[in-house]
PDB file of C-alpha atoms and ligand atoms in Angstrom:
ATOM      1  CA  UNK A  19      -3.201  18.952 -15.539  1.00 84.00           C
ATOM      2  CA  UNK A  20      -2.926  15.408 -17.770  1.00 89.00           C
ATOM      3  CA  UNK A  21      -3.763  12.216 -16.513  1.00 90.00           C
ATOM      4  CA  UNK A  22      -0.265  11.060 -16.164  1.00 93.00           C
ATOM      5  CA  UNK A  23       0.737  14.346 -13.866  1.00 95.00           C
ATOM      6  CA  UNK A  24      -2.412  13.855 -11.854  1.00 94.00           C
ATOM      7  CA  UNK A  25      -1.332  10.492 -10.808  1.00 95.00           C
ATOM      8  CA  UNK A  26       2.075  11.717 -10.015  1.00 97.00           C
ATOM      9  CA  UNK A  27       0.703  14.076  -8.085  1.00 97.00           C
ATOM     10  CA  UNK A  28      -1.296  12.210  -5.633  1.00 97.00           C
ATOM     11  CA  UNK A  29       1.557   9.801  -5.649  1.00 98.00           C
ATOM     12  CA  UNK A  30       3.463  12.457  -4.209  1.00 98.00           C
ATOM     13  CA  UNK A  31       0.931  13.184  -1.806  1.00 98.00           C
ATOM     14  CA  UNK A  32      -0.025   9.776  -1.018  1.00 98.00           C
ATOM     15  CA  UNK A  33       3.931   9.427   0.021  1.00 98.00           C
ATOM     16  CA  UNK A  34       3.937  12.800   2.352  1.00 98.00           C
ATOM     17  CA  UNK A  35       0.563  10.843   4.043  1.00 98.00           C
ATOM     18  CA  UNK A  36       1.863   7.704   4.709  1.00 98.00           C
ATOM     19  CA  UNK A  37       5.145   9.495   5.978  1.00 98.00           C
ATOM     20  CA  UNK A  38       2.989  11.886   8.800  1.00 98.00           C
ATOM     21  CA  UNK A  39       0.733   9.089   9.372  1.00 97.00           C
ATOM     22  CA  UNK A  40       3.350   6.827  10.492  1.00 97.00           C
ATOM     23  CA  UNK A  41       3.102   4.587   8.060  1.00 98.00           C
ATOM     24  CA  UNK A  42       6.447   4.645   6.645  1.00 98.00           C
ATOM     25  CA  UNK A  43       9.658   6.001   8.301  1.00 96.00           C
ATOM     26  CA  UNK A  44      13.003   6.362   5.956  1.00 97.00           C
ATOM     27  CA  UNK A  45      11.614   3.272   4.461  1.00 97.00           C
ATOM     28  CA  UNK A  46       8.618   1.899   3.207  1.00 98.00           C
ATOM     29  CA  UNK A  47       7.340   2.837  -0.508  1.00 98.00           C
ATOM     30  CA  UNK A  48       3.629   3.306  -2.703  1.00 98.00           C
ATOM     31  CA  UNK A  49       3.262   2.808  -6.623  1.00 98.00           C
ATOM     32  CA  UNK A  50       0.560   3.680  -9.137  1.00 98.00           C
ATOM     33  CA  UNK A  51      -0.005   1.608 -12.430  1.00 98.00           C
ATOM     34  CA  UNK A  52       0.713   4.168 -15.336  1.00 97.00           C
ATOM     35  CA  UNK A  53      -3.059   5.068 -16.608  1.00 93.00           C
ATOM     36  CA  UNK A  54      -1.858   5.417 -19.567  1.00 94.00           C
ATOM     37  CA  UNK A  55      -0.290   1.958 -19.593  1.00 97.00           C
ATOM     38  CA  UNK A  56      -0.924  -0.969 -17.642  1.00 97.00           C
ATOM     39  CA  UNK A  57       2.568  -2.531 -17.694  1.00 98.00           C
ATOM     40  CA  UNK A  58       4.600  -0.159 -16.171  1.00 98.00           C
ATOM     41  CA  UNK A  59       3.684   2.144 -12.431  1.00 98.00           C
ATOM     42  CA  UNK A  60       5.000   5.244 -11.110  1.00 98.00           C
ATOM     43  CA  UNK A  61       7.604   4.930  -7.748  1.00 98.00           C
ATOM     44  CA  UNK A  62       9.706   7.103  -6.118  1.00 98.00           C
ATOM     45  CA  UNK A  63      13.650   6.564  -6.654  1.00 98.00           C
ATOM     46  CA  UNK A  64      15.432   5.639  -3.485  1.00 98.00           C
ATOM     47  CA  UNK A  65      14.084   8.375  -1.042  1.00 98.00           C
ATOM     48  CA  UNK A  66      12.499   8.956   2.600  1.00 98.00           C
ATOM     49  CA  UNK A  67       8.506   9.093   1.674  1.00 98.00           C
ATOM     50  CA  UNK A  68       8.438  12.189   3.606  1.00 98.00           C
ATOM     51  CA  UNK A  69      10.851  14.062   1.276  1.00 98.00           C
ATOM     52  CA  UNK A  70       9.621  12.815  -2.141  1.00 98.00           C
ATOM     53  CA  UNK A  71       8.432  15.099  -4.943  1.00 98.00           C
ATOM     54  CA  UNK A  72       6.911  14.923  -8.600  1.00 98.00           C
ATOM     55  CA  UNK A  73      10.533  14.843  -9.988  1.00 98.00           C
ATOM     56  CA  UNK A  74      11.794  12.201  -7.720  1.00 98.00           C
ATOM     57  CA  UNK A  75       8.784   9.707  -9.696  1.00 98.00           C
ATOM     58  CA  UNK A  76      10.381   7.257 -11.674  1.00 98.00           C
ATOM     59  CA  UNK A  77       8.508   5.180 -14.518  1.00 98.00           C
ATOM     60  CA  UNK A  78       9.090   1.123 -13.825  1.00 98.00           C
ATOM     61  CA  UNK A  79       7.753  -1.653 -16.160  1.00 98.00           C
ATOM     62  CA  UNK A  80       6.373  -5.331 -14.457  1.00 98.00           C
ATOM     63  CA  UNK A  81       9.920  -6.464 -13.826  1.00 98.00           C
ATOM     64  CA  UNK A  82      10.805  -3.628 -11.874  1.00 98.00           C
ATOM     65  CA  UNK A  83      13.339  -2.457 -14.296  1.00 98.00           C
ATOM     66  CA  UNK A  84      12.989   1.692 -15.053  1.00 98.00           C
ATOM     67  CA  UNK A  85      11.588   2.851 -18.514  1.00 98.00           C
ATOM     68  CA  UNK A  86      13.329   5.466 -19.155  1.00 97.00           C
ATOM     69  CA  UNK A  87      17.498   6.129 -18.925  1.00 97.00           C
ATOM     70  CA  UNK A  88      17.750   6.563 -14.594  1.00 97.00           C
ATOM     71  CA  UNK A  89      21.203   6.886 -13.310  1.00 97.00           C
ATOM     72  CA  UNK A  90      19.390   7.432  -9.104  1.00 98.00           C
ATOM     73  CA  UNK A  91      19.439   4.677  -7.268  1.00 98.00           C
ATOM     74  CA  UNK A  92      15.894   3.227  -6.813  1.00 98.00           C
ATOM     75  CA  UNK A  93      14.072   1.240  -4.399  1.00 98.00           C
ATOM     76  CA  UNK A  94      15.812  -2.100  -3.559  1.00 98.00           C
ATOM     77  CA  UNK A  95      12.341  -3.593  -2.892  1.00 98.00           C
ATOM     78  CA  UNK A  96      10.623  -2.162  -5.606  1.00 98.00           C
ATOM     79  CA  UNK A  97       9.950  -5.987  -6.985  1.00 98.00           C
ATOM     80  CA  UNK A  98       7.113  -5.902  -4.291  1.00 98.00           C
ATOM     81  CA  UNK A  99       5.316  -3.418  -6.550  1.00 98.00           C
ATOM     82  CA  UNK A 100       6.138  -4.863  -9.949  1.00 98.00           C
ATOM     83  CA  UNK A 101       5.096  -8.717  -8.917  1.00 98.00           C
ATOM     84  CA  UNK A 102       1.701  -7.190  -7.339  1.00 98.00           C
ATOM     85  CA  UNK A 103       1.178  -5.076 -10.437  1.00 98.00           C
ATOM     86  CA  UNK A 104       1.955  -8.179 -12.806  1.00 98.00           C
ATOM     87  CA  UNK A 105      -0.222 -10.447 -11.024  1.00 98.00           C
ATOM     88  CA  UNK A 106      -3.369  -8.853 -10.177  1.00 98.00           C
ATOM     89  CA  UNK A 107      -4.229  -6.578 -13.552  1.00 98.00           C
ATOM     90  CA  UNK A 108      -7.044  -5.145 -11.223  1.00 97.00           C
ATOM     91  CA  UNK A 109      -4.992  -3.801  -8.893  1.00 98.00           C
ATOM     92  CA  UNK A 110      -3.922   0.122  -9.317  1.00 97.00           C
ATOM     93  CA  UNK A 111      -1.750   0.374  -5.935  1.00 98.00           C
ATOM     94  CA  UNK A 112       0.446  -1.309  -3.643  1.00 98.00           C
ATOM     95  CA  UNK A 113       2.420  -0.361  -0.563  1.00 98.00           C
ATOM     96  CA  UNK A 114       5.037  -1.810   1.103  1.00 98.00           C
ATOM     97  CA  UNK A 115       5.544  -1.241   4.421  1.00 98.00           C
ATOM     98  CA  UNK A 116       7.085  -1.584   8.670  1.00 98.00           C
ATOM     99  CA  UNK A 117       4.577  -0.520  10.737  1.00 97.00           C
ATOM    100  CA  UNK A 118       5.417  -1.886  13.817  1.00 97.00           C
ATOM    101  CA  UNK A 119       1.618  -2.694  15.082  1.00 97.00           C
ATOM    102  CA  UNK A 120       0.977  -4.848  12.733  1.00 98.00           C
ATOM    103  CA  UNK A 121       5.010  -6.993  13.207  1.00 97.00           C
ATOM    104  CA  UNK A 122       3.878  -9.343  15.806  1.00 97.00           C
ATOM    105  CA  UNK A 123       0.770 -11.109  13.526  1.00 98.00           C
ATOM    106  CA  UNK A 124       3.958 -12.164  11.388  1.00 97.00           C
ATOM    107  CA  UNK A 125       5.947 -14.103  13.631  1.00 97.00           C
ATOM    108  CA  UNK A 126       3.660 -14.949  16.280  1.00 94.00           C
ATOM    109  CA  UNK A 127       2.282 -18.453  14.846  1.00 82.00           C
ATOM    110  CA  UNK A 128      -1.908 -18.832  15.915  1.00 84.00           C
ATOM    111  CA  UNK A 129      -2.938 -15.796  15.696  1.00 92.00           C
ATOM    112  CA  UNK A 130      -3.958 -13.955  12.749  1.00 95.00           C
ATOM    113  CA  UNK A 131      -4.204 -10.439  11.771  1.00 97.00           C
ATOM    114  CA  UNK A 132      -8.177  -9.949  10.913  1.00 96.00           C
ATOM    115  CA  UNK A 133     -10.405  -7.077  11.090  1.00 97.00           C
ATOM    116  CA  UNK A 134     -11.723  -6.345  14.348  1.00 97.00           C
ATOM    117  CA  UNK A 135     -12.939  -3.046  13.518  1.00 96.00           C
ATOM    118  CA  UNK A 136     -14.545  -0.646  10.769  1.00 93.00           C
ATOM    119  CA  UNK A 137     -11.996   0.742   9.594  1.00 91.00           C
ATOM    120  CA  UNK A 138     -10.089  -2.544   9.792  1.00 92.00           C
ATOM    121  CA  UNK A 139     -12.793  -3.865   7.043  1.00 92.00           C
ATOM    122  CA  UNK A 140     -10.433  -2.931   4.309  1.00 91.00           C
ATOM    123  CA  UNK A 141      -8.282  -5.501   4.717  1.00 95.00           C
ATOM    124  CA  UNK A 142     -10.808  -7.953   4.255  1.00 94.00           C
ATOM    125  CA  UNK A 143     -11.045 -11.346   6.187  1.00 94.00           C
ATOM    126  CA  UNK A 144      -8.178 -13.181   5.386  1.00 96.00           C
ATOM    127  CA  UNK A 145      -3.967 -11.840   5.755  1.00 97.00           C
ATOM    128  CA  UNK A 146      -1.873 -14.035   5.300  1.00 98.00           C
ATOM    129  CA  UNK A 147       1.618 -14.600   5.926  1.00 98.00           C
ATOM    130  CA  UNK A 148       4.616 -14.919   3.734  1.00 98.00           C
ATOM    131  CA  UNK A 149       8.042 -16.544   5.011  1.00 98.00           C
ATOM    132  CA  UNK A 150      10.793 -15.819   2.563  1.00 98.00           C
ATOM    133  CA  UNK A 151      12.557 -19.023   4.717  1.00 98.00           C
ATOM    134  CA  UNK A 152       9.921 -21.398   3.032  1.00 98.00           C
ATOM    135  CA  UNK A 153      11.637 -20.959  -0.337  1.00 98.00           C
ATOM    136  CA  UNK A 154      14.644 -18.982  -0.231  1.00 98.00           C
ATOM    137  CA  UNK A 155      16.396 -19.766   3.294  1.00 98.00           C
ATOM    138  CA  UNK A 156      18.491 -17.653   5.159  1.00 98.00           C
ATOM    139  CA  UNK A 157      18.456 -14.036   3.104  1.00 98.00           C
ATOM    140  CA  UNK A 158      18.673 -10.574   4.909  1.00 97.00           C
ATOM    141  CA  UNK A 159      14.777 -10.812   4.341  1.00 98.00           C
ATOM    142  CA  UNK A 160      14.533  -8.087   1.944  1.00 98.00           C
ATOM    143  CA  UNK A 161      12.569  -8.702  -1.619  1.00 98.00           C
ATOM    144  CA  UNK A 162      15.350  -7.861  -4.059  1.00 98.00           C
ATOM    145  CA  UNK A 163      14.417  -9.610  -6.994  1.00 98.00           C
ATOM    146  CA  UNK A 164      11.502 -10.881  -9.147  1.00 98.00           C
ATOM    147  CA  UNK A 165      11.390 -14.501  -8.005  1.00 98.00           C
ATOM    148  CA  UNK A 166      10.927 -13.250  -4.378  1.00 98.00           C
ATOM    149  CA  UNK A 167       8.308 -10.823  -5.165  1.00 98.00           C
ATOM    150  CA  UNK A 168       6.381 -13.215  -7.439  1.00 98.00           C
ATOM    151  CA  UNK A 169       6.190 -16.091  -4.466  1.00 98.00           C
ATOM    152  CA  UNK A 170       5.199 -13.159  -2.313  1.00 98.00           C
ATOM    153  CA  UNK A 171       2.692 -11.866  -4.718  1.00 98.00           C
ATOM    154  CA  UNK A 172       1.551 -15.647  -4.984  1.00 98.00           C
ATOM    155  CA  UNK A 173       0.571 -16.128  -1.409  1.00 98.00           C
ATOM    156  CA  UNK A 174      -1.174 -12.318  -1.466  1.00 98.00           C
ATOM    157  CA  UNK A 175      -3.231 -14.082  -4.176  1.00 98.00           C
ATOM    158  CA  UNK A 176      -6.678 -11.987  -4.776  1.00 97.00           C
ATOM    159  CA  UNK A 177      -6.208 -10.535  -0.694  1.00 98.00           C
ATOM    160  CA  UNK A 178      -6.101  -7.168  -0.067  1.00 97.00           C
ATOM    161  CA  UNK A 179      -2.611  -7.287   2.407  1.00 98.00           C
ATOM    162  CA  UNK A 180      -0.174  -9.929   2.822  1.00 98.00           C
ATOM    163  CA  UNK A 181       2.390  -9.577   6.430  1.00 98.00           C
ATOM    164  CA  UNK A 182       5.959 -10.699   5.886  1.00 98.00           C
ATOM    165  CA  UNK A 183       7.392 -12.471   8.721  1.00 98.00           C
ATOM    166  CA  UNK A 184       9.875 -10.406  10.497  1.00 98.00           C
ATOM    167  CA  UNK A 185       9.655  -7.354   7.502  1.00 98.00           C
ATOM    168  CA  UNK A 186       6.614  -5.626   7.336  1.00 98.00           C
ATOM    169  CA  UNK A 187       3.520  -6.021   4.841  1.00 98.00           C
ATOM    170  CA  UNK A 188       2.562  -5.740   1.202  1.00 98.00           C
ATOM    171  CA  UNK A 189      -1.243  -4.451  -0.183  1.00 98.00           C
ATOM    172  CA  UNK A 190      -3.141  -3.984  -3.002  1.00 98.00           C
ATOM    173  CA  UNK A 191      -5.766  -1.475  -3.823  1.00 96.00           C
ATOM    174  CA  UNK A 192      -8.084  -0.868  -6.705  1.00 93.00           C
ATOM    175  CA  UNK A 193      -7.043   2.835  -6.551  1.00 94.00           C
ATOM    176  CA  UNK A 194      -4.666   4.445  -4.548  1.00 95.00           C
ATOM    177  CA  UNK A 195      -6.440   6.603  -2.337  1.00 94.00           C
ATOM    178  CA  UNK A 196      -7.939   2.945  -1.238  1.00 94.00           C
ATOM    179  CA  UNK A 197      -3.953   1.877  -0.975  1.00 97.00           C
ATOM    180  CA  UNK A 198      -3.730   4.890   1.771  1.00 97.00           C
ATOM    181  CA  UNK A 199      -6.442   4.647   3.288  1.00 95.00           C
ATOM    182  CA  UNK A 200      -5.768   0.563   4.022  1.00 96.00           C
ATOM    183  CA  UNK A 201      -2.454   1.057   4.791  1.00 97.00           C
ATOM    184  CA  UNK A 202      -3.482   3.993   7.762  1.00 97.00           C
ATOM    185  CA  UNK A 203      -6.310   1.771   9.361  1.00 96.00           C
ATOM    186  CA  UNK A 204      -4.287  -1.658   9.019  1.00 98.00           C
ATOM    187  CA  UNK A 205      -2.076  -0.389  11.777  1.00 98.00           C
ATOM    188  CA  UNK A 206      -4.877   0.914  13.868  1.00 97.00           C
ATOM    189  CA  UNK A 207      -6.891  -1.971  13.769  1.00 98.00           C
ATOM    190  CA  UNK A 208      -3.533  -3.977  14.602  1.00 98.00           C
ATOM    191  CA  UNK A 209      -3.410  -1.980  17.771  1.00 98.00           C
ATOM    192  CA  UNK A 210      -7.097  -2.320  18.362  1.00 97.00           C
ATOM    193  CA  UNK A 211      -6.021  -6.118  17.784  1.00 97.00           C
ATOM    194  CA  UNK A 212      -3.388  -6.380  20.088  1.00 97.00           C
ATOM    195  CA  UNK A 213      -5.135  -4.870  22.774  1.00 97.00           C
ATOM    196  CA  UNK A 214      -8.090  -7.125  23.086  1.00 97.00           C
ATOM    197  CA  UNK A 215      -6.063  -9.717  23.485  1.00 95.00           C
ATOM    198  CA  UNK A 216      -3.885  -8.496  26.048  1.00 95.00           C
ATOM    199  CA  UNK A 217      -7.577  -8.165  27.929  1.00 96.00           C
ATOM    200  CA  UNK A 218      -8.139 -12.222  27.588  1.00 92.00           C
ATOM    201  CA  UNK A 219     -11.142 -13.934  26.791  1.00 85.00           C
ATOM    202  CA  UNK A 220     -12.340 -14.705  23.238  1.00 93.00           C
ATOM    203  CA  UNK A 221     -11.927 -11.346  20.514  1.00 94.00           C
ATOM    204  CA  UNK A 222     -14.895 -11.162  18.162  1.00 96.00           C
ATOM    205  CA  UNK A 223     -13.673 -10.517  14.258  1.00 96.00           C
ATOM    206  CA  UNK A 224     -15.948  -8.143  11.660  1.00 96.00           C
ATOM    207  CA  UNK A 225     -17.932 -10.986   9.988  1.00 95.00           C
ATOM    208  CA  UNK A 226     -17.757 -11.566   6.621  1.00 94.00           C
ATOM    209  CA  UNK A 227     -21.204 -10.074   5.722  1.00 95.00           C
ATOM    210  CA  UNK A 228     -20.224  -6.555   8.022  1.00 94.00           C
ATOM    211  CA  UNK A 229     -16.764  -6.818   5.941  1.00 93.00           C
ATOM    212  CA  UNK A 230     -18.580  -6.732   2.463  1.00 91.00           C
ATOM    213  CA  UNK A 231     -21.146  -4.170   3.641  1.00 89.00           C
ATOM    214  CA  UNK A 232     -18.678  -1.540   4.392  1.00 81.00           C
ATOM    215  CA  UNK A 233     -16.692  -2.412   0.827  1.00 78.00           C
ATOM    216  CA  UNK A 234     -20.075  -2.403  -1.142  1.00 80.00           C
ATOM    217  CA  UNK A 235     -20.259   0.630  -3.679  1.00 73.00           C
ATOM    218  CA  UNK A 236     -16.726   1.798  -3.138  1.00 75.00           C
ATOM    219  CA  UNK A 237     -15.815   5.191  -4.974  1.00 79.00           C
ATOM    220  CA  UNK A 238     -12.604   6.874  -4.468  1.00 75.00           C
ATOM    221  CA  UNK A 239     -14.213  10.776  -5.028  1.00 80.00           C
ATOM    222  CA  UNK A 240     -17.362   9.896  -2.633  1.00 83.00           C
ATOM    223  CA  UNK A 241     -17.913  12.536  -0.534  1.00 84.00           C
ATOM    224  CA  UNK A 242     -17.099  10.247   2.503  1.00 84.00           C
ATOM    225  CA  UNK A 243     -13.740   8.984   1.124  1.00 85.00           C
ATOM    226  CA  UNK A 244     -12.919  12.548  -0.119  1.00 90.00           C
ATOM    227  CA  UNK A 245     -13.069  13.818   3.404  1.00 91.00           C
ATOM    228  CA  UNK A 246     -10.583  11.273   4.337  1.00 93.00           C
ATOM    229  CA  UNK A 247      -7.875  12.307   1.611  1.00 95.00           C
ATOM    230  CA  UNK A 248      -8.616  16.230   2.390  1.00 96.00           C
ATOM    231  CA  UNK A 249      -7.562  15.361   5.827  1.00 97.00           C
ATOM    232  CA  UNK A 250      -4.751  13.325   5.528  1.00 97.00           C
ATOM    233  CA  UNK A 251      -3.474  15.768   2.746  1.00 98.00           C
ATOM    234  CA  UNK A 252      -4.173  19.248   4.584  1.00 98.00           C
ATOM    235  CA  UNK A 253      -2.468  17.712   7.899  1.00 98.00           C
ATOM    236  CA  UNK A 254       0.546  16.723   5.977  1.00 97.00           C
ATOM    237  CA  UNK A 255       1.001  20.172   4.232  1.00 97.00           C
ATOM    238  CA  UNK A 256      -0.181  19.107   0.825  1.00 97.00           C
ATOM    239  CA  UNK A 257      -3.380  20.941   0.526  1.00 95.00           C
ATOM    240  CA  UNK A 258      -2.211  23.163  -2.291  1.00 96.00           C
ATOM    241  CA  UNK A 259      -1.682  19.934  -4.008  1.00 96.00           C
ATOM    242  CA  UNK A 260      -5.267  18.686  -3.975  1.00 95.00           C
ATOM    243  CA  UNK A 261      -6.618  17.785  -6.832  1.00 91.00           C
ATOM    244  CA  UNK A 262     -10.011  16.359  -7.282  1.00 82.00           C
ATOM    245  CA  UNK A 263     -10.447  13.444  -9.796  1.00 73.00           C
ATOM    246  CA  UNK A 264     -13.250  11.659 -10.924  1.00 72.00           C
ATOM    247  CA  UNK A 265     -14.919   8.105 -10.449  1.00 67.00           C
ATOM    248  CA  UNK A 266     -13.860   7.094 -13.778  1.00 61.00           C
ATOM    249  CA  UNK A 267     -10.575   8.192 -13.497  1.00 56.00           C
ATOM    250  CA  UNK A 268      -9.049   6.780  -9.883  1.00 53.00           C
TER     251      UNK A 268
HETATM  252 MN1  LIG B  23      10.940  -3.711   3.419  1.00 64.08          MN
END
């Protein structure tokens, strides 16, 4: 298998995770950057996660516009991706998503999403929050073109997630297995989150120092962040899919 069918590949899988983890419902999306060239990234055309295959991967350059001829309707959000992908050349993955633990830390003013737990370390300390009121007024509060996604990529700046108030959130990940893994624990420690503070009394955040412990020395095929993946992927259906790359190749 080539580079380019690998990634489309775990793409595929990476959608069927996020689908039985919740994640994403009918909506919600993940893109790769191309490894074989960093302007354009792999998405699904307009399609449920949950059903997406390798043919249903379409090629998109940094303006969100398709490579290749593509007469399937695509992803009326898919700006998210391209603006991410454009701004932060480190970045190999993004996800957009609804999850509904993480809604209220977008429209409750005060209180801030943060990680309160280990798992919750991947979305580093700071999340913040992008209004599409501030500069575009009353829309239907979807990202449909390039000067939404580039003001939303622009308060993301070098964070790892960004919520959108009322919508959902937006991430970026130095590799996608990263991109899933953040996007599964973001809810959870959301929910961990909310719960503390239903209890009262003061919540105590990760500090700084735990956060950079736990994202020292990162690598996608460790043996710890394999066994995630294996998981996700086996209790999804997609363990005939697995395909094991290596830590130069994520
Ligand atoms: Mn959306």
């Amino acid at each position: 298998m080539n580079e380019k069918d690998r990634i489309i590949n775990d793409l595929v899988i990476a959608n069927r995770i996020l689908a039985n983890e919740n994640v994403v419902d009918a909506y919600g999306h993940i893109s790769i950057r191309n490894p074989e060239n960093p302007n354009t990234f792999f998405l699904a055309r307009s399609l449920a996660p949950e059903l997406v295959t390798a043919d249903d991967i379409v090629e998109l350059d940094l303006d969100g516009n398709p490579v290749n001829e593509e007469s399937r309707s695509l992803y009326l959000e898919r700006f998210i991706h391209a603006a991410i992908l454009k701004a932060r050349p480190e970045v190999l993955s993004t996800v957009h998503a609804h999850a509904e633990d993480i809604l209220p830390y977008g429209i409750a003013n005060g209180t801030p999403l943060r990680p309160v737990i280990h798992s919750g370390s991947f979305i580093g300390s700071n999340v913040p929050v992008w209004d599409i009121a501030d500069k575009f007024g009353d829309t239907n509060l979807l990202v449909s073109n390039m000067d939404q996604a580039d003001d939303l990529a622009k308060t993301l700046a070098d964070n790892n997630v960004a919520l959108m108030r009322g919508h959902g959130f937006a991430s970026a990940a130095k590799s996608l297995i990263e991109a899933v893994r953040m996007a599964v624990y973001l809810p959870r420690n959301a929910r961990a989150l909310s719960a503390a503070l239903q209890l009262g009394g003061d919540v105590k955040s990760l500090s700084q120092g735990e956060i950079d412990a736990r994202n020292r020395g990162y690598k996608p095929y460790s043996p710890e962040t394999w066994r995630a993946w294996e998981y996700w992927a086996t209790k999804c259906g997609c363990n005939h899919m697995l395909v094991k790359g290596d830590d130069d190749s994520k």
